[in-house]
XYZ file of C-alpha atoms in Angstrom:
574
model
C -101.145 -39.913 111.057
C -104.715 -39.300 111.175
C -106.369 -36.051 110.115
C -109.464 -34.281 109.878
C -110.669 -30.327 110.697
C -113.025 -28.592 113.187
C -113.693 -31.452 115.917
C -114.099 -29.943 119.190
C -111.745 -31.047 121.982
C -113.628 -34.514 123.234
C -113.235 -35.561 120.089
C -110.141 -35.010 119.538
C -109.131 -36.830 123.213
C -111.393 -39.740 121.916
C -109.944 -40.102 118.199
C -106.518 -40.074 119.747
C -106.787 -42.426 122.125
C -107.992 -44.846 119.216
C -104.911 -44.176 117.561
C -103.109 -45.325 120.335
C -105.031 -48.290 120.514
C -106.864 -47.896 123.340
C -109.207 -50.207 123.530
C -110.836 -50.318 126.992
C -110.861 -47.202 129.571
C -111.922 -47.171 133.544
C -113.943 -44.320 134.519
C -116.566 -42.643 136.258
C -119.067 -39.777 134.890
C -119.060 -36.275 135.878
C -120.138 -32.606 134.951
C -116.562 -30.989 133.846
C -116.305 -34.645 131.907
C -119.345 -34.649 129.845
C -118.243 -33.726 126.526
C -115.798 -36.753 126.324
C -118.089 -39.168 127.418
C -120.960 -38.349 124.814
C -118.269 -38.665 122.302
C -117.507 -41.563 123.681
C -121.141 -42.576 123.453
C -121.177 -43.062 119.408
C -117.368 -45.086 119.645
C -117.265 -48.780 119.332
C -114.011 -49.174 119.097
C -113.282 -48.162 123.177
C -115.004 -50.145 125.790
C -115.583 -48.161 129.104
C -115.866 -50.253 132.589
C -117.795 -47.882 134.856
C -116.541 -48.618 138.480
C -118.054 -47.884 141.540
C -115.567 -45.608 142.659
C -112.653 -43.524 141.084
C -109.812 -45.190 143.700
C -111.349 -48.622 141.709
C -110.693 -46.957 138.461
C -106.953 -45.827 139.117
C -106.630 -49.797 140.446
C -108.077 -51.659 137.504
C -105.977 -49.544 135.531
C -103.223 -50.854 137.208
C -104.096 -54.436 136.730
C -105.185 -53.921 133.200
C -101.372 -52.713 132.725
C -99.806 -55.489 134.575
C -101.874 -58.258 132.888
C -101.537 -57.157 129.039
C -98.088 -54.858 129.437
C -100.278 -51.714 127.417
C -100.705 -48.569 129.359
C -104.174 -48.518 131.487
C -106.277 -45.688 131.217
C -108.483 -43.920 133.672
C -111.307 -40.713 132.906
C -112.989 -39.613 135.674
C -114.266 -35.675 136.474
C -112.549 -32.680 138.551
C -112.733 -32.161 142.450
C -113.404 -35.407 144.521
C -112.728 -37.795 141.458
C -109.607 -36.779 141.512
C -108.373 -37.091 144.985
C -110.128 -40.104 144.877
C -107.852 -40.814 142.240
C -104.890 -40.191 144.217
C -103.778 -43.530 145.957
C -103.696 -45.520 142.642
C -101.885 -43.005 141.212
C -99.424 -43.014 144.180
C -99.784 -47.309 144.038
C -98.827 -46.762 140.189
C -95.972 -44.555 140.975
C -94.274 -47.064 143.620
C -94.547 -50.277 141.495
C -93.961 -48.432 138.255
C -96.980 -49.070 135.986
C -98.181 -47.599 133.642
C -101.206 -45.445 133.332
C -102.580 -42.494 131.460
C -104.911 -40.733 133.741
C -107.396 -37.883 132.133
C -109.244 -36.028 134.378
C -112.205 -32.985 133.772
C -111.349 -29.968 135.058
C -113.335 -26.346 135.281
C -113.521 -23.962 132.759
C -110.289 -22.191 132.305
C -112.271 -18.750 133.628
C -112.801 -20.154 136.611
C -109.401 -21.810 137.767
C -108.039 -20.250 140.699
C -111.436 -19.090 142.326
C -112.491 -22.013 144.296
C -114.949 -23.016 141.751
C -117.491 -26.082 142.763
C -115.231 -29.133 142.240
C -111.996 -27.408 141.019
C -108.819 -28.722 143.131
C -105.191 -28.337 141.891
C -104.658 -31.310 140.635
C -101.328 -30.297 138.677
C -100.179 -29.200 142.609
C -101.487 -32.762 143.900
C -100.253 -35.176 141.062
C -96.931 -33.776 140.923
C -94.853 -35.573 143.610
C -96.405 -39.335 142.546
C -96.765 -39.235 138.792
C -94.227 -39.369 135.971
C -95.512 -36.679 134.325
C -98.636 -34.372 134.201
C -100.438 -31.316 132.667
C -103.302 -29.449 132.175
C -105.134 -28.991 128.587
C -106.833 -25.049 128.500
C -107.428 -25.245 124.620
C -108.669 -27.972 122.229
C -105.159 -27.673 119.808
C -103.030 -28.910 123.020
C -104.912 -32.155 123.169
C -103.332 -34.484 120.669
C -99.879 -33.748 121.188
C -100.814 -33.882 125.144
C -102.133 -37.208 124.360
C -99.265 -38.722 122.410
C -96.944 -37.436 124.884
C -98.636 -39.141 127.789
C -98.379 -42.682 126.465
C -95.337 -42.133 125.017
C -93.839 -41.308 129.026
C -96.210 -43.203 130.547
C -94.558 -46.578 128.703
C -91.225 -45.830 128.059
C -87.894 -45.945 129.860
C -89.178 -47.250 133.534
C -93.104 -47.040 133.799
C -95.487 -44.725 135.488
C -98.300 -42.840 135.947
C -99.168 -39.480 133.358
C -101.329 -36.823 134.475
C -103.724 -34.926 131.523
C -106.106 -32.288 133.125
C -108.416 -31.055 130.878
C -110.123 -28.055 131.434
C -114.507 -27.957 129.801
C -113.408 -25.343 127.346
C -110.804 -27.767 126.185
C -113.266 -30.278 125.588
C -115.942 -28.072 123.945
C -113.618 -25.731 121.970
C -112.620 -26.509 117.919
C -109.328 -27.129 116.084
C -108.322 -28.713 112.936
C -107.124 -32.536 114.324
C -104.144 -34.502 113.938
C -102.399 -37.083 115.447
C -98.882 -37.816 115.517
C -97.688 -40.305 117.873
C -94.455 -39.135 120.030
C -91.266 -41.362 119.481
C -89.091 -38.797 121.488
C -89.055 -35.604 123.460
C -85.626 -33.357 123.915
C -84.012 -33.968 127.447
C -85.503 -37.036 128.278
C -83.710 -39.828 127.424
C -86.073 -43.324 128.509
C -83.294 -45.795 127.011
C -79.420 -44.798 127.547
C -76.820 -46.310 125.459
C -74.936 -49.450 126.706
C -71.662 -49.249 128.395
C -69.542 -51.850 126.906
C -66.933 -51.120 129.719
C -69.137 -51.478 132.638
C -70.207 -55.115 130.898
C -67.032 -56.068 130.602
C -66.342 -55.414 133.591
C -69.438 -57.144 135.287
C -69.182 -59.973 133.144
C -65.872 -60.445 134.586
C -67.237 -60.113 137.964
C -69.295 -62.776 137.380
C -67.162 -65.620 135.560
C -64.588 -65.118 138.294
C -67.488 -65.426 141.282
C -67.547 -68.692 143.173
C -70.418 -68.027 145.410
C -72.641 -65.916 142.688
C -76.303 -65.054 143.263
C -78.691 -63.018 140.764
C -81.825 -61.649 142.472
C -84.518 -60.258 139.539
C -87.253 -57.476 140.500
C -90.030 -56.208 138.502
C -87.574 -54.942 135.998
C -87.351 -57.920 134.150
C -91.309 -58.158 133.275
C -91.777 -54.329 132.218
C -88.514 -54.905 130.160
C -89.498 -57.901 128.210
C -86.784 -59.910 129.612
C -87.760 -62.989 130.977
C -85.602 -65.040 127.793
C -82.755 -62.917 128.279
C -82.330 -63.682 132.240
C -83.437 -67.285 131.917
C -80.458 -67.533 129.242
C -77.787 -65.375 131.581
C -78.872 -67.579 134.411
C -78.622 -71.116 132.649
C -75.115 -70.171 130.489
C -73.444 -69.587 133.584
C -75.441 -71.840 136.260
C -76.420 -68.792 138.584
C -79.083 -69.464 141.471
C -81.615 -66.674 140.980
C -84.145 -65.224 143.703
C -87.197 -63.048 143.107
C -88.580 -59.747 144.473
C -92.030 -59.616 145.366
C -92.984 -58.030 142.009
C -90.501 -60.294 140.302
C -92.697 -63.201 140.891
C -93.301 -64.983 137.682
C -91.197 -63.858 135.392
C -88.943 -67.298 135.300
C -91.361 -70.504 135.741
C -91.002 -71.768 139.554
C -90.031 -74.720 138.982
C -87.110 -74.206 137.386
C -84.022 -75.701 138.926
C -81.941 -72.633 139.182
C -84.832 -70.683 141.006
C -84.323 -70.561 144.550
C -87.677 -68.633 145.877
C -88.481 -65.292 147.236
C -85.886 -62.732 149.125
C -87.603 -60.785 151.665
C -89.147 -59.997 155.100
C -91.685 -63.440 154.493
C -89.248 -64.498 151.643
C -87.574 -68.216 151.490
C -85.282 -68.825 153.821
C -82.530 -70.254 151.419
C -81.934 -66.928 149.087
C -82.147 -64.306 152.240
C -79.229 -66.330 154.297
C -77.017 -66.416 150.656
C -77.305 -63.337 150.283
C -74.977 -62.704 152.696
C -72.970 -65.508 151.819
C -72.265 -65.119 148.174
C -69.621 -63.126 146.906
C -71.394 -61.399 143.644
C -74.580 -60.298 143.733
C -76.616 -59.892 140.773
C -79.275 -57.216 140.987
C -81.883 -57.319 137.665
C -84.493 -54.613 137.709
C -85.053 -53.969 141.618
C -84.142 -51.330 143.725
C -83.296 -52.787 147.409
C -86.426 -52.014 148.514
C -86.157 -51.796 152.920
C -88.377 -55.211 153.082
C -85.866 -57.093 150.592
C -82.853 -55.572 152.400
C -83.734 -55.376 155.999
C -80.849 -53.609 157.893
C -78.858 -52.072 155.411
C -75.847 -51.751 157.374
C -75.766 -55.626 157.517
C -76.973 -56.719 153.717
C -74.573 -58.169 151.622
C -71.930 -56.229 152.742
C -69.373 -59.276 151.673
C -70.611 -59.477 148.155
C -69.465 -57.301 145.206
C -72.996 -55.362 143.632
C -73.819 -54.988 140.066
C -76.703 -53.705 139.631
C -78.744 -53.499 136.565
C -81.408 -50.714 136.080
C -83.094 -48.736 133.457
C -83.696 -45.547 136.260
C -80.146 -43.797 137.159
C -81.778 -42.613 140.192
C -81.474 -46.046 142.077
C -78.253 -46.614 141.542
C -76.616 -46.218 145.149
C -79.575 -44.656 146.550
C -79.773 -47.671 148.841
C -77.336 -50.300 148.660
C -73.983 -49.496 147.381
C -72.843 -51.275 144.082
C -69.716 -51.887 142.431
C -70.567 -52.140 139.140
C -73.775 -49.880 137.295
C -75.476 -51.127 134.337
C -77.789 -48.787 132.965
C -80.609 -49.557 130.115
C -83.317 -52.109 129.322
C -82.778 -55.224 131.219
C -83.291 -56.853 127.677
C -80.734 -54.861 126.197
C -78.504 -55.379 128.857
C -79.065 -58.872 129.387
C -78.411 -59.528 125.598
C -75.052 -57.379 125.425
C -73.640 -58.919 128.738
C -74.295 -62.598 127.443
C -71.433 -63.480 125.179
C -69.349 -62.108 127.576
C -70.587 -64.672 130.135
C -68.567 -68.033 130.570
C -70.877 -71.027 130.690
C -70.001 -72.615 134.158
C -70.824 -74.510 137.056
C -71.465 -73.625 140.188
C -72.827 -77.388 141.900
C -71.199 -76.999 145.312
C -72.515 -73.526 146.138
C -75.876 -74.168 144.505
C -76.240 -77.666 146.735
C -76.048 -75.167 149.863
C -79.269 -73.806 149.357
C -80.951 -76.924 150.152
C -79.656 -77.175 153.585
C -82.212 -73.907 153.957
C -84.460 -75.098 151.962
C -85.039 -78.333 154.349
C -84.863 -76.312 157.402
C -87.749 -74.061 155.770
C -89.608 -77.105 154.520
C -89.701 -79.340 157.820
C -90.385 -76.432 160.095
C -92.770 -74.473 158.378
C -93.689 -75.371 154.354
C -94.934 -78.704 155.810
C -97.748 -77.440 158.319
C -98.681 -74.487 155.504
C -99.349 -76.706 152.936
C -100.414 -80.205 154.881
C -101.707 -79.798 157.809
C -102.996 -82.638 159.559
C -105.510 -81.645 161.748
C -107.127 -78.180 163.005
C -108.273 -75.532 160.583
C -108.079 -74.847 157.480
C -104.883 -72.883 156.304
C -104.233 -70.014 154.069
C -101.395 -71.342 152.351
C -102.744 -75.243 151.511
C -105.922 -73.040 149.720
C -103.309 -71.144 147.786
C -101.376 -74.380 146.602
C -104.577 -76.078 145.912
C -106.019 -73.579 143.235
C -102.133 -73.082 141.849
C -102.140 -77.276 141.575
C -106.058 -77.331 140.029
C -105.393 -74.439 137.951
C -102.067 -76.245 136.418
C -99.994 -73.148 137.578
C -101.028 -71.153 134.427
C -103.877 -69.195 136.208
C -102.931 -65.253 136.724
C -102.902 -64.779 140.353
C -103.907 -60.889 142.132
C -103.823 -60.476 145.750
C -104.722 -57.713 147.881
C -102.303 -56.998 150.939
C -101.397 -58.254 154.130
C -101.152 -62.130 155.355
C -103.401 -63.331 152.449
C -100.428 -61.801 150.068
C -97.683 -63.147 151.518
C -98.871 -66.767 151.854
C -100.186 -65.972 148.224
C -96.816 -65.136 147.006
C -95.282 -67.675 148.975
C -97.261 -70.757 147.531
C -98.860 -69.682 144.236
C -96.371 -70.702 141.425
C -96.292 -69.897 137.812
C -95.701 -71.100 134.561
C -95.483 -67.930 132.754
C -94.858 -64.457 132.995
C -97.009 -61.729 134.167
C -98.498 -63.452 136.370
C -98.668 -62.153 139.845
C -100.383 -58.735 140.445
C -99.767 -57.497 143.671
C -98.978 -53.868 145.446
C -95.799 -54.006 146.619
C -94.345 -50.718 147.150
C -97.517 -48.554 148.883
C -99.200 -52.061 150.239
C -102.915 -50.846 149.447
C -105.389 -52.813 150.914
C -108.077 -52.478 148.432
C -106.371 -52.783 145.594
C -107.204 -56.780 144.393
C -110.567 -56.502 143.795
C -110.659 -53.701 141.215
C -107.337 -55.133 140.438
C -108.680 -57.891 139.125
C -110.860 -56.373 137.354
C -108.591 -54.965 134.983
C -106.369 -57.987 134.729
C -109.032 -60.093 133.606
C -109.876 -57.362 131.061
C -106.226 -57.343 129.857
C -105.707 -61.040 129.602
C -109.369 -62.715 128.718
C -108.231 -65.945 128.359
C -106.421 -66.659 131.355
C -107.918 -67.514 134.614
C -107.725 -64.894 136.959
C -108.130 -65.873 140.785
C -108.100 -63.062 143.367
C -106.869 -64.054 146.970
C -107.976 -61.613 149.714
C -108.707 -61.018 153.090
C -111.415 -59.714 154.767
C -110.184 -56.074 155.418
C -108.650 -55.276 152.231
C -111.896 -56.742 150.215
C -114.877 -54.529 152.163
C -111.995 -51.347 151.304
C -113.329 -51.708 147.425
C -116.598 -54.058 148.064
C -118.081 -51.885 145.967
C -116.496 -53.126 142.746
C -119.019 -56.173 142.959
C -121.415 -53.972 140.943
C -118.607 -53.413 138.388
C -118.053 -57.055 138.268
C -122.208 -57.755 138.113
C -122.522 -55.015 135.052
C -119.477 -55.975 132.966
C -120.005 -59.478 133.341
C -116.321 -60.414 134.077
C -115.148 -64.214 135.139
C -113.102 -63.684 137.834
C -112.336 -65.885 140.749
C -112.356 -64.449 144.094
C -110.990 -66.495 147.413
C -111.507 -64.498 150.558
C -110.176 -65.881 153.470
C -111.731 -64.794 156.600
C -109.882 -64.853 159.923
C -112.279 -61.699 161.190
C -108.904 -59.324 162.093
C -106.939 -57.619 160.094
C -104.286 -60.354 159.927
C -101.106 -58.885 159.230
C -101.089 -55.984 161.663
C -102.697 -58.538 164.845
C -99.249 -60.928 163.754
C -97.291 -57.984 164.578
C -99.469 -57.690 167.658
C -98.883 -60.831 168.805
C -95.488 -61.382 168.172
C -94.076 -57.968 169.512
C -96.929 -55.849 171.399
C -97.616 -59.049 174.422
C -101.049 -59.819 172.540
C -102.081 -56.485 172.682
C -104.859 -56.894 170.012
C -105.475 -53.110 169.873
C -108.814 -53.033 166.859
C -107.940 -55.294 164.680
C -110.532 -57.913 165.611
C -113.501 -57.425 163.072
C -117.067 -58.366 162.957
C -117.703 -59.027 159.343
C -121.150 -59.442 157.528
C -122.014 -62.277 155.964
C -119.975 -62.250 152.581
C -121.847 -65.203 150.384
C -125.218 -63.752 151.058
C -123.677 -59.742 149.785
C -121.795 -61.901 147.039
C -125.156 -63.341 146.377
C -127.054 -59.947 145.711
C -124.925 -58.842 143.203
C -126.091 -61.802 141.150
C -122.513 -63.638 141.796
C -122.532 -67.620 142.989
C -121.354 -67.831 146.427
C -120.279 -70.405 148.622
C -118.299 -70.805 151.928
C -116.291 -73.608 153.201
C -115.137 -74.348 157.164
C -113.607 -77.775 157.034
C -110.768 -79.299 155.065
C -112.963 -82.249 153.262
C -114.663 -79.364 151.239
C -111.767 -77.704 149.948
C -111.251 -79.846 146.854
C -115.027 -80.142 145.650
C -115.016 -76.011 145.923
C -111.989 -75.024 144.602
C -113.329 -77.093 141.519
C -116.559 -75.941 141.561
C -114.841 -72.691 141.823
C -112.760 -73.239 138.561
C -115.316 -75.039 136.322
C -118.284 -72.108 136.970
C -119.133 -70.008 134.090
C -118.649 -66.464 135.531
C -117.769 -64.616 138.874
C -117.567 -66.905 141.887
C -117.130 -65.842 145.369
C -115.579 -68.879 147.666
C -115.087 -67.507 151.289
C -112.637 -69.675 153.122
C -113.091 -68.971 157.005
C -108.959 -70.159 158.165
C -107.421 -70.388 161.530
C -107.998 -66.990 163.230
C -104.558 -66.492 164.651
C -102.211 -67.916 162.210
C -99.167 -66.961 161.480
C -96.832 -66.530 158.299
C -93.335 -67.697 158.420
C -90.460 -67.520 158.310
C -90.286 -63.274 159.122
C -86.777 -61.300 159.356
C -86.760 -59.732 162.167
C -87.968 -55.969 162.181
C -84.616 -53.847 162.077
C -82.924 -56.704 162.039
C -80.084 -58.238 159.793
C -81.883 -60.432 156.701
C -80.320 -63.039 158.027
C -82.484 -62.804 161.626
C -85.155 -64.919 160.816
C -87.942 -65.781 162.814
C -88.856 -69.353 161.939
C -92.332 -69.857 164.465
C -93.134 -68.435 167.858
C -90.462 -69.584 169.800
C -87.711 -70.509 167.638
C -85.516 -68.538 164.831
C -82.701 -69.523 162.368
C -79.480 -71.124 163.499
C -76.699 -71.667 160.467
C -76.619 -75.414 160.311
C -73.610 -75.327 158.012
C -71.173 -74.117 160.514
């Protein structure tokens, strides 16, 4: 515990985020802010990255969090840095990561009485944080502080709130800091129940037809040992969530790809096939589940989750396991049988050929025509050895990302998944490369999503960061035209864009540029790309009305997939 007497508010909020270890903060300057930031003006220990814009802030943040697993943290002033703020926050909230977000606010005086820049951010943060509150003297600060990181990073993730009003900052208080290890009614890790476990684990060693399909829960837990040993004692096929992606290495044998609306085809039909179903740390989000009158209703649930609120809120389950999916993992495994499972596992490749002969193949090796999102992806997975940390922003470019990108270790995929921001890779990126310096870190975007947060170039130019950025330009905004085309009779209504010329933008923000058309260049680029000491911009111009398969069918069953234009699933096995 750190202690000292008469500092003035900014810095105390400085001196206690050093005792939490805060080593680099996102943020933008601003009257009601001031104090904080010439405090911060004399401390080397904190490195600020000053963004462009305050949305860019909330979204490196994010990345930052992903990419290291330590809370990201945001300052920025009152009024319109805030709502700028507001859809990172809300991005943060949905894929449960964790920032601590401190914001200026007016004088105390003033609040209520429309003051230049006040808003209510308490009123506004409230439905898509965790937690928040506002600071009106200099003695709430530390134990504000301490309680924010504390929330923020326990129990299941999120975004924390501190408003802090000028006299805050510029008031005086004796200082100390006392970091919180608990806080009466909230309970962030519940004790085990050894009956439920039982009971799963006998769920389980009885199942013939078991499948285990892992979310995001099993990176923010720590758990990736833990389900690679539950899966390989008792031979389970295992399928990942969007936000799951990573956390076992994909080529393991028992991995059998992504569920989902542009999942693998292979996991999506078993999962209404098998007869247990093994849910680790997701929460049946409506694009893994599809119809929910016709998921898995032949399968028994059990359904591990550190949040009580999921339980049953979509899917029904048979058995609850509440806690840490590392706790849970480790109690449940000497109750596990080791066993075998050949015959049902084997099944999965009947899919898996279907998948690979009518739509893997032309992704990945096309023979003719132009050039493809997903053979781009592949390449810079192959050349980067799979270890590189991959961030996408949203929309076709993320789904053929996630589809074809694969991983040797965790934490690497960084993608929103529950709001779907467009905007959110570049800044993104940003902060992952900030939280993991020595990985590679390749951004794959499209040309809507990137000119959303162009801006962040100049964050890029200033803090000198080595990131990779692959933009593939189709000039629409992909995703939506797909849905155009395949249900709305080619009704293109604006999504065609005229874009500017990227390399020579790129370019002026001292970044080396280059854009490829035809598929002889690809190689030469991508490792061009990769060897290149510092930022480097490739633009990839693809086929302008491709397509990404397969696609459940929307309001469909999981198991109506939509294999190419004119053809969808049929069960081969029967």
């Amino acid at each position: 515990m750190e202690k000292s007497t008469n500092l003035n508010g900014a810095e105390i909020l400085i001196r206690s985020l050093i005792a939490e270890n805060v080593k680099i903060i996102f943020g933008y300057q601003g009257a009601a802010i001031i104090p904080a930031y010439d405090c911060l003006y004399d401390r080397k220990e904190i490195r600020h990255i000053m963004v462009r814009h305050e949305q860019g802030a909330a979204h490196a943040a994010e990345g930052y969090a992903r990419a290291s697993g330590k809370a990201g943290v945001v300052m920025v002033t009152s009024g319109p840095a805030v709502t700028n703020l507001i859809t990172g926050i809300a991005d943060a909230m949905a894929d449960s990561t964790p920032i601590v977000i401190i914001t200026g606010q007016v004088f105390s005086s003033l609040l209520g009485t429309d003051a230049f820049q006040e808003v209510d951010v308490l009123g506004i943060t409230q439905p898509i944080t965790k937690w928040n509150c506002q600071i009106q003297k200099a003695e709430e600060l530390a134990p504000a502080i301490a309680r924010a990181f504390y929330i923020a990073q326990s129990g299941r993730p999120g975004p924390v709130v501190i408003d802090i009003t000028k006299d805050a900052l510029l008031g005086t208080c004796p200082y100390s800091y006392q970091p919180c290890k608990s806080i009466r009614s909230y309970v962030p890790y519940p004790e085990k129940d050894k009956e439920q476990l039982l009971s799963a684990a006998q769920l389980i060693n009885k199942a013939k037809k078991p499948l285990v399909v892992f979310g995001q829960g099993v990176i923010l837990g720590n758990a990736e040992e833990e389900l690679l040993a539950f899966i390989e004692k008792a031979d389970l096929p295992a399928a990942s969530t969007l936000l799951g992606l990573s956390a076992i290495p994909s080529n393991h044998p028992l991995y059998k790809g992504m569920v989902g609306m542009h999942g693998n085809i292979s996991p999506n039909i078993k999962t209404n096939e098998c007869d247990v179903l093994v849910a680790i740390g997701m929460r049946f989000d409506d694009r893994v589940t599809a119809s929910l009158s016709n998921y898995a209703r032949q399968a028994k649930i059990i359904h591990f989750d550190i949040d009580n609120s999921e339980f049953d809120k979509n899917v029904k389950s048979a058995i609850k396991i509440h806690g840490n999916a590392k706790e849970t993992l480790k109690a449940i495994l000497p109750l596990i049988q080791e066993n075998k499972h050949s015959s049902w596992i084997n099944d999965f490749s009947l899919c898996d050929q279907i998948e690979y002969n009518k739509i893997i193949r032309n992704d990945l090796y096309p023979a003719e025509g132009a050039l493809k999102m997903g053979e781009i992806v592949r390449k810079i997975s192959d050349m980067t050895h799979q270890n590189a940390i991959l961030v996408t922003d949203v929309g076709q470019n993320q789904m053929f990302a996630a589809r074809y990108f694969q991983y040797n270790q965790s934490r690497s995929m960084i993608t929103s998944g529950g709001l779907g921001t467009m905007g959110f890779g570049l800044p993104a990126a940003i902060g992952a490369k900030l939280g993991a310096p020595n990985r590679t870190v390749c951004l794959v975007c499209g040309d809507g999503g990137f000119q959303m947060t162009i801006q962040e170039l100049g964050t890029i130019m200033q803090s000198k960061l080595d990131i990779k950025i692959v933009l593939f330009n189709n000039n629409y905004l992909g995703m939506v035209r797909q849905w155009q085309q395949l249900f709305l009779n080619c009704r293109y209504a604006e999504t065609e864009m005229e874009n500017p010329d990227f390399p020579a933008i790129t370019k002026a923000y001292g970044i080396k540029s280059k854009r490829i058309t035809r598929r002889d260049e690809a190689d030469l680029a991508i490792q061009e790309m990769l060897s290149h000491k510092g930022c480097y911009f490739l633009e990839v111009v693809v086929e302008e009305k491709e397509l990404v398969f397969p696609m459940i069918q929307a309001g469909g069953a999981i198991t109506d997939i939509i294999l190419n234009e004119n053809e969808k699933y049929m069960d081969i096995s029967e």
